[in-house]
PDB file of C-alpha atoms in Angstrom:
ATOM      1  CA  UNK A   1      46.405  -1.299 -56.241  1.00 94.00           C
ATOM      2  CA  UNK A   2      46.868  -3.498 -58.449  1.00 97.00           C
ATOM      3  CA  UNK A   3      45.803  -1.923 -62.218  1.00 97.00           C
ATOM      4  CA  UNK A   4      43.806  -3.693 -65.189  1.00 97.00           C
ATOM      5  CA  UNK A   5      46.982  -5.126 -66.576  1.00 97.00           C
ATOM      6  CA  UNK A   6      48.318  -6.323 -63.479  1.00 97.00           C
ATOM      7  CA  UNK A   7      48.816  -9.814 -62.010  1.00 97.00           C
ATOM      8  CA  UNK A   8      49.779 -10.989 -58.531  1.00 97.00           C
ATOM      9  CA  UNK A   9      50.246 -14.748 -57.806  1.00 97.00           C
ATOM     10  CA  UNK A  10      50.377 -14.570 -53.990  1.00 95.00           C
ATOM     11  CA  UNK A  11      49.297 -13.386 -50.641  1.00 95.00           C
ATOM     12  CA  UNK A  12      48.492  -9.817 -50.136  1.00 94.00           C
ATOM     13  CA  UNK A  13      48.399  -8.123 -46.790  1.00 94.00           C
ATOM     14  CA  UNK A  14      47.141  -4.525 -46.962  1.00 94.00           C
ATOM     15  CA  UNK A  15      45.850  -1.732 -45.083  1.00 95.00           C
ATOM     16  CA  UNK A  16      43.248  -0.354 -48.061  1.00 96.00           C
ATOM     17  CA  UNK A  17      43.424  -2.651 -51.567  1.00 96.00           C
ATOM     18  CA  UNK A  18      42.385  -1.466 -55.089  1.00 97.00           C
ATOM     19  CA  UNK A  19      41.608  -4.818 -57.161  1.00 97.00           C
ATOM     20  CA  UNK A  20      41.132  -3.966 -61.327  1.00 98.00           C
ATOM     21  CA  UNK A  21      44.028  -6.872 -62.506  1.00 98.00           C
ATOM     22  CA  UNK A  22      44.398 -10.494 -61.895  1.00 98.00           C
ATOM     23  CA  UNK A  23      44.896 -12.147 -58.664  1.00 97.00           C
ATOM     24  CA  UNK A  24      45.634 -15.659 -57.622  1.00 97.00           C
ATOM     25  CA  UNK A  25      46.255 -16.230 -53.967  1.00 94.00           C
ATOM     26  CA  UNK A  26      45.181 -18.403 -51.140  1.00 93.00           C
ATOM     27  CA  UNK A  27      44.237 -14.981 -49.293  1.00 93.00           C
ATOM     28  CA  UNK A  28      44.501 -11.345 -49.701  1.00 93.00           C
ATOM     29  CA  UNK A  29      44.203  -9.121 -45.992  1.00 92.00           C
ATOM     30  CA  UNK A  30      43.011  -5.855 -45.793  1.00 93.00           C
ATOM     31  CA  UNK A  31      40.431  -3.322 -44.006  1.00 94.00           C
ATOM     32  CA  UNK A  32      38.587  -2.469 -47.576  1.00 95.00           C
ATOM     33  CA  UNK A  33      39.228  -4.635 -50.240  1.00 96.00           C
ATOM     34  CA  UNK A  34      37.360  -3.189 -53.891  1.00 97.00           C
ATOM     35  CA  UNK A  35      37.317  -5.653 -56.815  1.00 98.00           C
ATOM     36  CA  UNK A  36      36.537  -3.469 -59.802  1.00 98.00           C
ATOM     37  CA  UNK A  37      35.091  -4.238 -63.088  1.00 98.00           C
ATOM     38  CA  UNK A  38      38.029  -5.818 -64.932  1.00 98.00           C
ATOM     39  CA  UNK A  39      39.171  -7.800 -61.794  1.00 98.00           C
ATOM     40  CA  UNK A  40      40.083 -11.219 -62.007  1.00 98.00           C
ATOM     41  CA  UNK A  41      39.962 -12.878 -58.421  1.00 98.00           C
ATOM     42  CA  UNK A  42      40.704 -16.216 -56.739  1.00 97.00           C
ATOM     43  CA  UNK A  43      40.750 -15.950 -53.188  1.00 96.00           C
ATOM     44  CA  UNK A  44      39.873 -16.080 -50.204  1.00 95.00           C
ATOM     45  CA  UNK A  45      38.581 -12.338 -48.785  1.00 96.00           C
ATOM     46  CA  UNK A  46      39.497 -10.923 -45.607  1.00 95.00           C
ATOM     47  CA  UNK A  47      38.286  -7.849 -44.798  1.00 94.00           C
ATOM     48  CA  UNK A  48      35.658  -6.109 -42.684  1.00 92.00           C
ATOM     49  CA  UNK A  49      34.487  -3.583 -45.655  1.00 94.00           C
ATOM     50  CA  UNK A  50      34.257  -5.833 -49.574  1.00 95.00           C
ATOM     51  CA  UNK A  51      32.903  -4.419 -52.528  1.00 96.00           C
ATOM     52  CA  UNK A  52      32.540  -6.372 -56.021  1.00 97.00           C
ATOM     53  CA  UNK A  53      32.141  -4.212 -58.780  1.00 98.00           C
ATOM     54  CA  UNK A  54      29.666  -6.089 -61.530  1.00 98.00           C
ATOM     55  CA  UNK A  55      31.671  -7.182 -64.116  1.00 98.00           C
ATOM     56  CA  UNK A  56      34.243  -8.401 -61.796  1.00 98.00           C
ATOM     57  CA  UNK A  57      34.999 -12.403 -61.995  1.00 98.00           C
ATOM     58  CA  UNK A  58      35.110 -13.750 -58.390  1.00 98.00           C
ATOM     59  CA  UNK A  59      35.860 -17.287 -57.162  1.00 98.00           C
ATOM     60  CA  UNK A  60      36.454 -18.173 -53.398  1.00 97.00           C
ATOM     61  CA  UNK A  61      35.228 -17.034 -50.565  1.00 95.00           C
ATOM     62  CA  UNK A  62      34.779 -13.867 -47.884  1.00 94.00           C
ATOM     63  CA  UNK A  63      35.561 -13.751 -44.445  1.00 92.00           C
ATOM     64  CA  UNK A  64      34.452 -10.317 -42.582  1.00 86.00           C
ATOM     65  CA  UNK A  65      34.812 -12.564 -38.808  1.00 77.00           C
ATOM     66  CA  UNK A  66      38.492 -11.871 -37.681  1.00 70.00           C
ATOM     67  CA  UNK A  67      39.307  -8.648 -40.479  1.00 60.00           C
ATOM     68  CA  UNK A  68      41.421  -6.234 -39.480  1.00 62.00           C
ATOM     69  CA  UNK A  69      40.154  -3.844 -37.707  1.00 54.00           C
ATOM     70  CA  UNK A  70      36.514  -5.228 -37.831  1.00 49.00           C
ATOM     71  CA  UNK A  71      33.932  -6.648 -35.220  1.00 48.00           C
ATOM     72  CA  UNK A  72      32.535 -10.143 -36.457  1.00 47.00           C
ATOM     73  CA  UNK A  73      30.236 -10.029 -38.264  1.00 45.00           C
TER      74      UNK A  73
END
């Protein structure tokens, strides 16, 4: 979890990732990624399930083809 005041510069690999703060990375990899309304994310999201709340700022791509625990979409 990246809290509202949290800031991460770098890739993240987790089972479940919840972002409410700022992340600037090349790749975020998880089975499930949730971007909350206060999230500010620049990255490629690689996950089977991705949720982006209204108000979240997201710049990047979403790839679920080879996501952990997933099957091709």
